[in-house]
mmCIF file of C-alpha atoms and ligand atoms in Angstrom:
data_model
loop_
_atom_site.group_PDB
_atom_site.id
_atom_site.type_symbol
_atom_site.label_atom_id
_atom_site.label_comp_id
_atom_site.label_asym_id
_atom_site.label_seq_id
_atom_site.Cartn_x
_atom_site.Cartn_y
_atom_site.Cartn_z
ATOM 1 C CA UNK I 1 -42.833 96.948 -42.989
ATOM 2 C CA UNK I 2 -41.815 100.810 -43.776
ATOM 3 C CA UNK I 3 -41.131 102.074 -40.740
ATOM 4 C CA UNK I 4 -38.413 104.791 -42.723
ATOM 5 C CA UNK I 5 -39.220 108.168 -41.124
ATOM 6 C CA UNK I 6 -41.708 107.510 -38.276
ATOM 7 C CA UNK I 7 -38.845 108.885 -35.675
ATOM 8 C CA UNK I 8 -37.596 111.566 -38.191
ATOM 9 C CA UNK I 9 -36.192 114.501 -36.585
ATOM 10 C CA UNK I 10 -36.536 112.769 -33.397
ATOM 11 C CA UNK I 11 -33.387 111.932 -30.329
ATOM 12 C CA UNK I 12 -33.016 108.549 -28.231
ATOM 13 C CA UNK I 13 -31.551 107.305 -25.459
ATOM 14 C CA UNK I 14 -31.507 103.262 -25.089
ATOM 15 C CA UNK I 15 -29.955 101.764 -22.137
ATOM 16 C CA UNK I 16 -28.827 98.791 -22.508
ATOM 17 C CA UNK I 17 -28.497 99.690 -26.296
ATOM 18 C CA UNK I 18 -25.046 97.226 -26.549
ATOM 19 C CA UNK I 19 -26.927 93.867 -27.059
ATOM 20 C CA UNK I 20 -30.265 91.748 -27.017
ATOM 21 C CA UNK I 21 -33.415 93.879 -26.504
ATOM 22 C CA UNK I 22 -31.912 97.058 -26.357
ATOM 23 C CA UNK I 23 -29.465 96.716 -29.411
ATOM 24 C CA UNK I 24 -32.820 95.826 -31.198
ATOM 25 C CA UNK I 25 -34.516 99.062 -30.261
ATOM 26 C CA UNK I 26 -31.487 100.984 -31.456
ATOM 27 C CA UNK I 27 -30.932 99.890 -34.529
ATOM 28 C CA UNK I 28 -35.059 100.265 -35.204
ATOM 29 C CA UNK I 29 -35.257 103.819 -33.875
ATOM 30 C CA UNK I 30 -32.422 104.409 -35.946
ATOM 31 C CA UNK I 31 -34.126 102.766 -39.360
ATOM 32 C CA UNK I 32 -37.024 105.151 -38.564
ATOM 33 C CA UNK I 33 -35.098 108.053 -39.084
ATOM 34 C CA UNK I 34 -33.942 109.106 -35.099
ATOM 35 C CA UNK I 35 -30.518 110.074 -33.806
ATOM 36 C CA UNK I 36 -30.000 107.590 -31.131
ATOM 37 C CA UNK I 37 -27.211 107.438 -28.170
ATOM 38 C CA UNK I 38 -26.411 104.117 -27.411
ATOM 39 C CA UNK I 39 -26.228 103.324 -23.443
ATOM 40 C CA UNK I 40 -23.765 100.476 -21.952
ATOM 41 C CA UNK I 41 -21.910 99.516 -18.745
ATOM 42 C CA UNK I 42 -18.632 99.612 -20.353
ATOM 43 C CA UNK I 43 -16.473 101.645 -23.407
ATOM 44 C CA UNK I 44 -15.666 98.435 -24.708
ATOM 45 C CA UNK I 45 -19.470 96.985 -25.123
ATOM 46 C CA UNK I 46 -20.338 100.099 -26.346
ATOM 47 C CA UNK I 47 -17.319 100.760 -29.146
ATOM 48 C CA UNK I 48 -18.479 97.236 -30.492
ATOM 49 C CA UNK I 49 -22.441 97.577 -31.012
ATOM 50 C CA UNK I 50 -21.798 101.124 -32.670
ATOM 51 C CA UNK I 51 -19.165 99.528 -34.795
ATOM 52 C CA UNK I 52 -21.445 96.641 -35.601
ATOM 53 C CA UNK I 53 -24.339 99.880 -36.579
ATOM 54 C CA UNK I 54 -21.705 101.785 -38.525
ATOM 55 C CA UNK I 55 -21.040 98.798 -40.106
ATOM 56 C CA UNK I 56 -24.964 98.076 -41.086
ATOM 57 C CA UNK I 57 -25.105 101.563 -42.162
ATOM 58 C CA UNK I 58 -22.771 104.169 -42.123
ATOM 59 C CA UNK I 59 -25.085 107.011 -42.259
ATOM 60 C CA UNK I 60 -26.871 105.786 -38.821
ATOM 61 C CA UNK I 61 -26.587 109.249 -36.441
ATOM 62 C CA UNK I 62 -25.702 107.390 -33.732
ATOM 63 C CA UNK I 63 -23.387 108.173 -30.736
ATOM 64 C CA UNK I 64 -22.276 106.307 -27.189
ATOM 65 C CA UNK I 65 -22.075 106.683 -23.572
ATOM 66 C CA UNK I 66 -21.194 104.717 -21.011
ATOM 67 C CA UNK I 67 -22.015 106.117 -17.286
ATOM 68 C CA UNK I 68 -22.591 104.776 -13.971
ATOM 69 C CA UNK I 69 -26.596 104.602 -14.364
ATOM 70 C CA UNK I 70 -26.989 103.322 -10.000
ATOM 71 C CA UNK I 71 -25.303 107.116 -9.951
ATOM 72 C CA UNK I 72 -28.000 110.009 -10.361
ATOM 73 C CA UNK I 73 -24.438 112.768 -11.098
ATOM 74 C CA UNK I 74 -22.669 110.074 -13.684
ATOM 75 C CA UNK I 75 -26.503 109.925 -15.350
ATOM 76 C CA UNK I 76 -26.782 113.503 -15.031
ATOM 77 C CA UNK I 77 -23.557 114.743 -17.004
ATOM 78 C CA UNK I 78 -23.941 111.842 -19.834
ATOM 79 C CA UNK I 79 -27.434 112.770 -20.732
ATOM 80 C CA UNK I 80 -26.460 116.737 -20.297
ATOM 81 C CA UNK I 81 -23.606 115.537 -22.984
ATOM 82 C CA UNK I 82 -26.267 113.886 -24.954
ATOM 83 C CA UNK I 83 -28.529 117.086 -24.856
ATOM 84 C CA UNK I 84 -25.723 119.476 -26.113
ATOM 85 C CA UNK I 85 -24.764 117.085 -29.048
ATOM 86 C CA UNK I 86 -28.268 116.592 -30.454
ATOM 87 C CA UNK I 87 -29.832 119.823 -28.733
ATOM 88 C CA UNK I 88 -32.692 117.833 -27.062
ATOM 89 C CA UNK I 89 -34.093 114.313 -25.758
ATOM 90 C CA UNK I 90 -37.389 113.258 -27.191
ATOM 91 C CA UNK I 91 -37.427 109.911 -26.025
ATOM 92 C CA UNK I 92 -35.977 107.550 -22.860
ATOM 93 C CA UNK I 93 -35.504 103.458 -23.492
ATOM 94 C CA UNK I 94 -34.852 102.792 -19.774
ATOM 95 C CA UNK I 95 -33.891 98.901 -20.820
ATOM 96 C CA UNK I 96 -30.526 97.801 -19.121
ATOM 97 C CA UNK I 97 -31.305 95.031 -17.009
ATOM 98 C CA UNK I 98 -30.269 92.190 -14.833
ATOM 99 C CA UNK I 99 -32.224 89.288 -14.015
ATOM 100 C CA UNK I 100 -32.050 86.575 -10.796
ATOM 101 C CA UNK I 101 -32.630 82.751 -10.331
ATOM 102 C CA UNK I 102 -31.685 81.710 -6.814
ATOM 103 C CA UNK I 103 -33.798 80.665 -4.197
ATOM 104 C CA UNK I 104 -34.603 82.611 -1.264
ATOM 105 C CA UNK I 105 -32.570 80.437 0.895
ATOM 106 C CA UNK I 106 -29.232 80.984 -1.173
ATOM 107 C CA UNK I 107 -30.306 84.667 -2.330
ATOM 108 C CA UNK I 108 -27.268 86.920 -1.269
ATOM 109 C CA UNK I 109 -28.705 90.377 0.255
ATOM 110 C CA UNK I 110 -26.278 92.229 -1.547
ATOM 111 C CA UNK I 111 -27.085 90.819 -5.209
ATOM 112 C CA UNK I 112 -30.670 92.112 -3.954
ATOM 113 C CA UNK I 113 -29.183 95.126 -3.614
ATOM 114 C CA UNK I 114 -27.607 94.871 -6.854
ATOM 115 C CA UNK I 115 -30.748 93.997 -8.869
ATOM 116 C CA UNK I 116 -32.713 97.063 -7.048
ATOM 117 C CA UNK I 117 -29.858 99.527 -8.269
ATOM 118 C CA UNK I 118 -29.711 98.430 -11.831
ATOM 119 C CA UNK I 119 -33.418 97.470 -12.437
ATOM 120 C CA UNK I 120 -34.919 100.271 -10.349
ATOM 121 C CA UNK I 121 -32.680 102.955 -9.121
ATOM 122 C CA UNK I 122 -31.479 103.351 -12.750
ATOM 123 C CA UNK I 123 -35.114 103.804 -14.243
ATOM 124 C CA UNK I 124 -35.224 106.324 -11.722
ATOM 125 C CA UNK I 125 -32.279 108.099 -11.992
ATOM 126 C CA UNK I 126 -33.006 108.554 -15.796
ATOM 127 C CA UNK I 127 -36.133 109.416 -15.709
ATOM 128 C CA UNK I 128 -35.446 112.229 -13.401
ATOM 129 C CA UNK I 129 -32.596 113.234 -15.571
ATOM 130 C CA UNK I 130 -34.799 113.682 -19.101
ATOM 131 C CA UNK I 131 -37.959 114.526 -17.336
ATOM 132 C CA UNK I 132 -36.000 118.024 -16.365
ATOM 133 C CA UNK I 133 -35.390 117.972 -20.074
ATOM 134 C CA UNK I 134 -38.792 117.490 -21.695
ATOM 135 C CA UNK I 135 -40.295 119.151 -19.231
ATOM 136 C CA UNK I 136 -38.361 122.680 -20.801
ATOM 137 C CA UNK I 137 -38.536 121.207 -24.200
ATOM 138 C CA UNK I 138 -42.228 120.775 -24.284
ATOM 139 C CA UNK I 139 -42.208 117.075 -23.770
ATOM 140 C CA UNK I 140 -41.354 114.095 -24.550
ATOM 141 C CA UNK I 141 -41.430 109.706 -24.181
ATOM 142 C CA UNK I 142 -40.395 107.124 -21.476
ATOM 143 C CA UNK I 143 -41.098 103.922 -22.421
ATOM 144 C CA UNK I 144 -39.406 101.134 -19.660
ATOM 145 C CA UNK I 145 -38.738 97.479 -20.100
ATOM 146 C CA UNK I 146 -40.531 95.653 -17.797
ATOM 147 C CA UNK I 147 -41.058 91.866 -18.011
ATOM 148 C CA UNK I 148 -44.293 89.383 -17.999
ATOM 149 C CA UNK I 149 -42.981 87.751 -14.732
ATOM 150 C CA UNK I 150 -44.098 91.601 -12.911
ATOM 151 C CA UNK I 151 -47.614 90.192 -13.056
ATOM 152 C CA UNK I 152 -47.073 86.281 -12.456
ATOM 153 C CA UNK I 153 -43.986 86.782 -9.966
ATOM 154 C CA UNK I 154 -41.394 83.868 -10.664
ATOM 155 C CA UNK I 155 -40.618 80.743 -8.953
ATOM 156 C CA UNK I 156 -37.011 81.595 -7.731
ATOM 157 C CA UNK I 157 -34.960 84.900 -7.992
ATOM 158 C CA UNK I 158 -37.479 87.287 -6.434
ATOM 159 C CA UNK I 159 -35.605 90.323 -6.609
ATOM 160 C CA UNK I 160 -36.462 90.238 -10.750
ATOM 161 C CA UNK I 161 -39.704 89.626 -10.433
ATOM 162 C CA UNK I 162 -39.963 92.795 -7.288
ATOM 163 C CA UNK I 163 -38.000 94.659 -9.609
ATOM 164 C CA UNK I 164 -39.902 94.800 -12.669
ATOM 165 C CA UNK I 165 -43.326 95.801 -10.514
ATOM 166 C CA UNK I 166 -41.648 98.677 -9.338
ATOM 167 C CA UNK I 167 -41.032 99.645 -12.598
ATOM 168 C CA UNK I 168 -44.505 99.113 -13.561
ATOM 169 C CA UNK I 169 -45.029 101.746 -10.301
ATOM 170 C CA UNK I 170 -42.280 103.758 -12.018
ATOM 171 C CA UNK I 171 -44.486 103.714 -14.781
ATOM 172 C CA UNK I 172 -48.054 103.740 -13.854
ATOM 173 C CA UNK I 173 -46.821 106.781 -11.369
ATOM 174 C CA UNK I 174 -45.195 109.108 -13.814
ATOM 175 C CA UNK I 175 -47.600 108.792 -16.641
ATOM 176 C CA UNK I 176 -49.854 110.390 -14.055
ATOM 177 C CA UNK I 177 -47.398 112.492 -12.850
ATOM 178 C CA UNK I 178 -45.878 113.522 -16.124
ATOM 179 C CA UNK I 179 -48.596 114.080 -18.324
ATOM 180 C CA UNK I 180 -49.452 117.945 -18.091
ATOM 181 C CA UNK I 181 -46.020 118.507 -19.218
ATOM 182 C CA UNK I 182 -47.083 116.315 -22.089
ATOM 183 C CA UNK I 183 -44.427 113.782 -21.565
ATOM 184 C CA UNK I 184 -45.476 110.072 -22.120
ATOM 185 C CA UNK I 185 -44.238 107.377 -20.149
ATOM 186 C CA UNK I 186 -45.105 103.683 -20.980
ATOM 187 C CA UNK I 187 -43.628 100.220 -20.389
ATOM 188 C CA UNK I 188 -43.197 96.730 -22.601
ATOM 189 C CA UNK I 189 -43.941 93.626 -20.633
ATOM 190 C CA UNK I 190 -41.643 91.039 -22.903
ATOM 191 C CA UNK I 191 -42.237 87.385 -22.069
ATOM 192 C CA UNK I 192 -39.700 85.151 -23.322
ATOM 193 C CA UNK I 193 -36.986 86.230 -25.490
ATOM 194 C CA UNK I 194 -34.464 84.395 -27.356
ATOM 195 C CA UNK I 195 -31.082 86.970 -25.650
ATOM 196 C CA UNK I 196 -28.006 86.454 -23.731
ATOM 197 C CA UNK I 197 -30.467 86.314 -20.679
ATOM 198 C CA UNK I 198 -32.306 83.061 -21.531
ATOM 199 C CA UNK I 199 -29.794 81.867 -22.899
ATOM 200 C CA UNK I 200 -28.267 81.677 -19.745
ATOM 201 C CA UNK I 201 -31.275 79.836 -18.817
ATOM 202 C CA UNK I 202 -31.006 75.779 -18.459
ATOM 203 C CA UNK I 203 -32.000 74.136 -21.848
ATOM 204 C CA UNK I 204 -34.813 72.416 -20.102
ATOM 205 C CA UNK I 205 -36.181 75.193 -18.447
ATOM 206 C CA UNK I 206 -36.424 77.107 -21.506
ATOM 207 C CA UNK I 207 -38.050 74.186 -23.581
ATOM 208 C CA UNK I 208 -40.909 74.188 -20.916
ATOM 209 C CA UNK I 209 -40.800 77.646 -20.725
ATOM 210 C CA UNK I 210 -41.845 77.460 -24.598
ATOM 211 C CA UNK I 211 -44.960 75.157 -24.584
ATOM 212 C CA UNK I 212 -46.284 77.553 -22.232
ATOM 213 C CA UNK I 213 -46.358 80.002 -25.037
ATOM 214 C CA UNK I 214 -49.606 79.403 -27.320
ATOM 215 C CA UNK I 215 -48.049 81.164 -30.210
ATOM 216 C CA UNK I 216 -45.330 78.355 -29.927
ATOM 217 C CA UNK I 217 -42.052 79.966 -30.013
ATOM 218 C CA UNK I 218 -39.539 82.258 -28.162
ATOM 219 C CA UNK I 219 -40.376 85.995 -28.993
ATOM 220 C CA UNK I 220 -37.305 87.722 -31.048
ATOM 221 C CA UNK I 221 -35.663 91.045 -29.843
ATOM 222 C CA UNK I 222 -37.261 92.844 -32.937
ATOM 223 C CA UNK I 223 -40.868 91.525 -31.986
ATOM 224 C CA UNK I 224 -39.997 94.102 -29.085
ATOM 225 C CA UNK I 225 -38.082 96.842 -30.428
ATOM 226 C CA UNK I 226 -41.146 96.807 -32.837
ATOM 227 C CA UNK I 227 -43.351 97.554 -29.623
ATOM 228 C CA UNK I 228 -41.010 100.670 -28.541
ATOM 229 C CA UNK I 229 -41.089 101.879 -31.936
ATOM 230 C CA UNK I 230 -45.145 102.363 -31.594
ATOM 231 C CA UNK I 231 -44.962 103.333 -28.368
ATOM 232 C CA UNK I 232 -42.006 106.249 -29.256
ATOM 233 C CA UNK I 233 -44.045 107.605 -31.933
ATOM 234 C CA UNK I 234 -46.753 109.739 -32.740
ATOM 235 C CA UNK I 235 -49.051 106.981 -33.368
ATOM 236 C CA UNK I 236 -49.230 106.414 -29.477
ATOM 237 C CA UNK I 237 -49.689 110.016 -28.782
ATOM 238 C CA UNK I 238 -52.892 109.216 -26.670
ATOM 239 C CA UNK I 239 -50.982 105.833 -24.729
ATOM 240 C CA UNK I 240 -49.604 106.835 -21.498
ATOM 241 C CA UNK I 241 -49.426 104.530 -18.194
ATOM 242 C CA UNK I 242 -50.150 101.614 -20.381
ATOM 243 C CA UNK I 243 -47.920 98.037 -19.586
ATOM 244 C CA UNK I 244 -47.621 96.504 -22.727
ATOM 245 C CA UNK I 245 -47.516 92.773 -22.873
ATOM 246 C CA UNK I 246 -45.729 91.352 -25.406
ATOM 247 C CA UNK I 247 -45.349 87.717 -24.957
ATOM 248 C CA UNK I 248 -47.228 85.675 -27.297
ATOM 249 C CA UNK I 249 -49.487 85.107 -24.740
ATOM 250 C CA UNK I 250 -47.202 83.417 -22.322
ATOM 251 C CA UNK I 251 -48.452 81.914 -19.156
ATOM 252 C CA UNK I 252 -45.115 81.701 -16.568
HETATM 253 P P1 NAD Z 1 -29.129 91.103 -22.193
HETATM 254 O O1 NAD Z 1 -28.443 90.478 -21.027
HETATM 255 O O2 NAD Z 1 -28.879 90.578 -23.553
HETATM 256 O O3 NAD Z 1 -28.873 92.681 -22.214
HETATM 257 C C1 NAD Z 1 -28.849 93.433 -21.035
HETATM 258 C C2 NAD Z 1 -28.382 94.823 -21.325
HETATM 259 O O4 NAD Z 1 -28.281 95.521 -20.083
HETATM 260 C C3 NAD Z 1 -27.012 94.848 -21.989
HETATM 261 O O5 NAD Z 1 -26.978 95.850 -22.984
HETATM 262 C C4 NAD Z 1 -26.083 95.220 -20.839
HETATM 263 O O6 NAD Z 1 -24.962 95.973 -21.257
HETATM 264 C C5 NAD Z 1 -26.980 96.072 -19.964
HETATM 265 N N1 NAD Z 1 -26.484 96.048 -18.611
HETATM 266 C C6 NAD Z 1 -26.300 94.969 -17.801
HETATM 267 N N2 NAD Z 1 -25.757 95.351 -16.644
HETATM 268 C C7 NAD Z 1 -25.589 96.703 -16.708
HETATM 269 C C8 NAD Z 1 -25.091 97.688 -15.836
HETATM 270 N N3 NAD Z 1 -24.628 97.375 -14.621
HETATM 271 N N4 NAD Z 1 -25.082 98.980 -16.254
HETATM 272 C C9 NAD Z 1 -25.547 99.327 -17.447
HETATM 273 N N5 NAD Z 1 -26.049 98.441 -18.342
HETATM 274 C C10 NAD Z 1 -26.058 97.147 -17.965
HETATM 275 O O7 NAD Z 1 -30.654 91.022 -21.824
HETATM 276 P P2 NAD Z 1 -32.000 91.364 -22.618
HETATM 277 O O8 NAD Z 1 -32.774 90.120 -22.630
HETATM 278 O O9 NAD Z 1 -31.745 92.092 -23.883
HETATM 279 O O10 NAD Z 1 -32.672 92.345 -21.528
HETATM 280 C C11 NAD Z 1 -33.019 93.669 -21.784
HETATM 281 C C12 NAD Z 1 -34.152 94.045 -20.861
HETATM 282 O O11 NAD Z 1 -35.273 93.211 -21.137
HETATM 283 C C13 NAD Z 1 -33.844 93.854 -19.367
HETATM 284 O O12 NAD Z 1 -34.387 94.929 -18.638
HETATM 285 C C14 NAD Z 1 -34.560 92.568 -19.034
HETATM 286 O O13 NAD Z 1 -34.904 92.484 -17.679
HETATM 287 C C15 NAD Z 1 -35.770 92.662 -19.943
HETATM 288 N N6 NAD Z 1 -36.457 91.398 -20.225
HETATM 289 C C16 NAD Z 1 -35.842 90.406 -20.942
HETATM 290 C C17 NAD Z 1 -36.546 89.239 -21.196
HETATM 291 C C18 NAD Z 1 -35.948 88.099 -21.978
HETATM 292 O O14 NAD Z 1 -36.583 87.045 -22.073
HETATM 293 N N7 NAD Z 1 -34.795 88.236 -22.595
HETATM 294 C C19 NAD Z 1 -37.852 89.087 -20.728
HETATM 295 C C20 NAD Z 1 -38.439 90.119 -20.012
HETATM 296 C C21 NAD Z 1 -37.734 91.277 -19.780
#
């Protein structure tokens, strides 16, 4: 499909943006004609996706930063950095994540903790951040990454689970909050996709996993990024507070 110019003229930020999901939306906002600044946890991650992107296509506009996003100042003076190179933010990709699998019994409090700060805190931090922005430019798009297992819950690792609901919160609250200063904010409910974080999934788990899809496969990162794309642009300029499942129907 000919998605060439549906973000034209348009700025990203995608956390998360160094593999998987988030790599996906990247390089799709940047095929649709955005400037995009690609968000990771270290230099190192980061220097590699935009060299794989350069690589791709050497015209992509497409620039990296790497802060602390559990820390609302490190946040703050990347996306101000990100705000003076492309002169404004038009659209948030709040999509790093972590995920969880242990049982309540051997669940650490602190990796509770941890899951909170990345999963939550973050989305927070960075929507604060651009909503200052949008806000004076007129406005503006969130769209969050939620997961299918914020409806159904999971059966082990709670903390993932009670971390993507409170971004559907996060979401649900600031698309009511948001809208009079016309800025958007959405979420995409993926169900199971074939990344680094299934694949750290046992084999068998992710086989059963499968027949519980009834289109019959694992979704791909792109079936996703294709989601943010429609949510990001003008053709979902009357979709706020939505949660958009996109799982191939997947019961968990
Ligand atoms: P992934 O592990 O391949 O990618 C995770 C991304 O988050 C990476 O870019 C990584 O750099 C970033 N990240 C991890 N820890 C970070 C930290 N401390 N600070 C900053 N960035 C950090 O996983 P993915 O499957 O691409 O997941 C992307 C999003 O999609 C996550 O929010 C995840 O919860 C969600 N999700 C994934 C699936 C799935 O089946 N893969 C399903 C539902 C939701």
């Amino acid at each position: 499909m000919n998605t060439v110019d549906m973000l034209k003229g348009k700025t990203a930020i995608v956390t998360g943006g160094t593999r998987g999901i988030g790599l996906a939306v990247v390089r799709t906002f940047l095929e649709s004609g955005a400037k995009v600044a690609l968000c990771g946890s270290r230099q190192a991650t980061v220097d590699k996706a935009l060299a794989i992107l350069k690589e791709e296509n050497s015209e992509y506009c497409v620039m990296g930063i790497w802060p602390n996003l559990s820390d609302y100042q490190s946040v703050l003076e990347a996306f101000e950095k990100v705000n003076v190179v492309f002169g404004h933010i038009d659209i948030l990709a709040n999509n790093a994540g972590i995920s969880a699998r242990e049982s309540i019994y051997e669940y650490d409090p602190d990796d509770f903790t941890k899951i909170m700060d990345l999963n939550v805190r973050a989305v927070f931090n960075c929507s604060k951040v651009v909503a200052g922005f949008m806000r004076n430019q007129g406005g503006g798009v969130i769209i969050n990454t939620s997961s299918m297992v914020s409806i159904y819950g999971q059966r082990s690792g709670c903390g993932y689970p009670a971390s993507k609901s409170a971004v559907n919160g996060l979401t649900k609250s600031l698309a009511r909050e948001l809208g009079s200063d016309r800025i958007r904010v959405n979420a995409v409910a993926p169900g199971v996709i074939k990344t680094d974080m299934v694949a750290a999934l046992p084999v068998d788990m992710v086989e059963r996993l499968v027949t519980m899809i009834p289109l019959g496969r694992m979704g791909e990162p792109q079936d996703i990024a294709n989601a943010f794309l429609f949510l990001a642009s003008d053709l979902a300029a009357y979709v706020t507070g939505s949660i958009l499942s996109v799982d191939g129907a997947a019961i968990s």
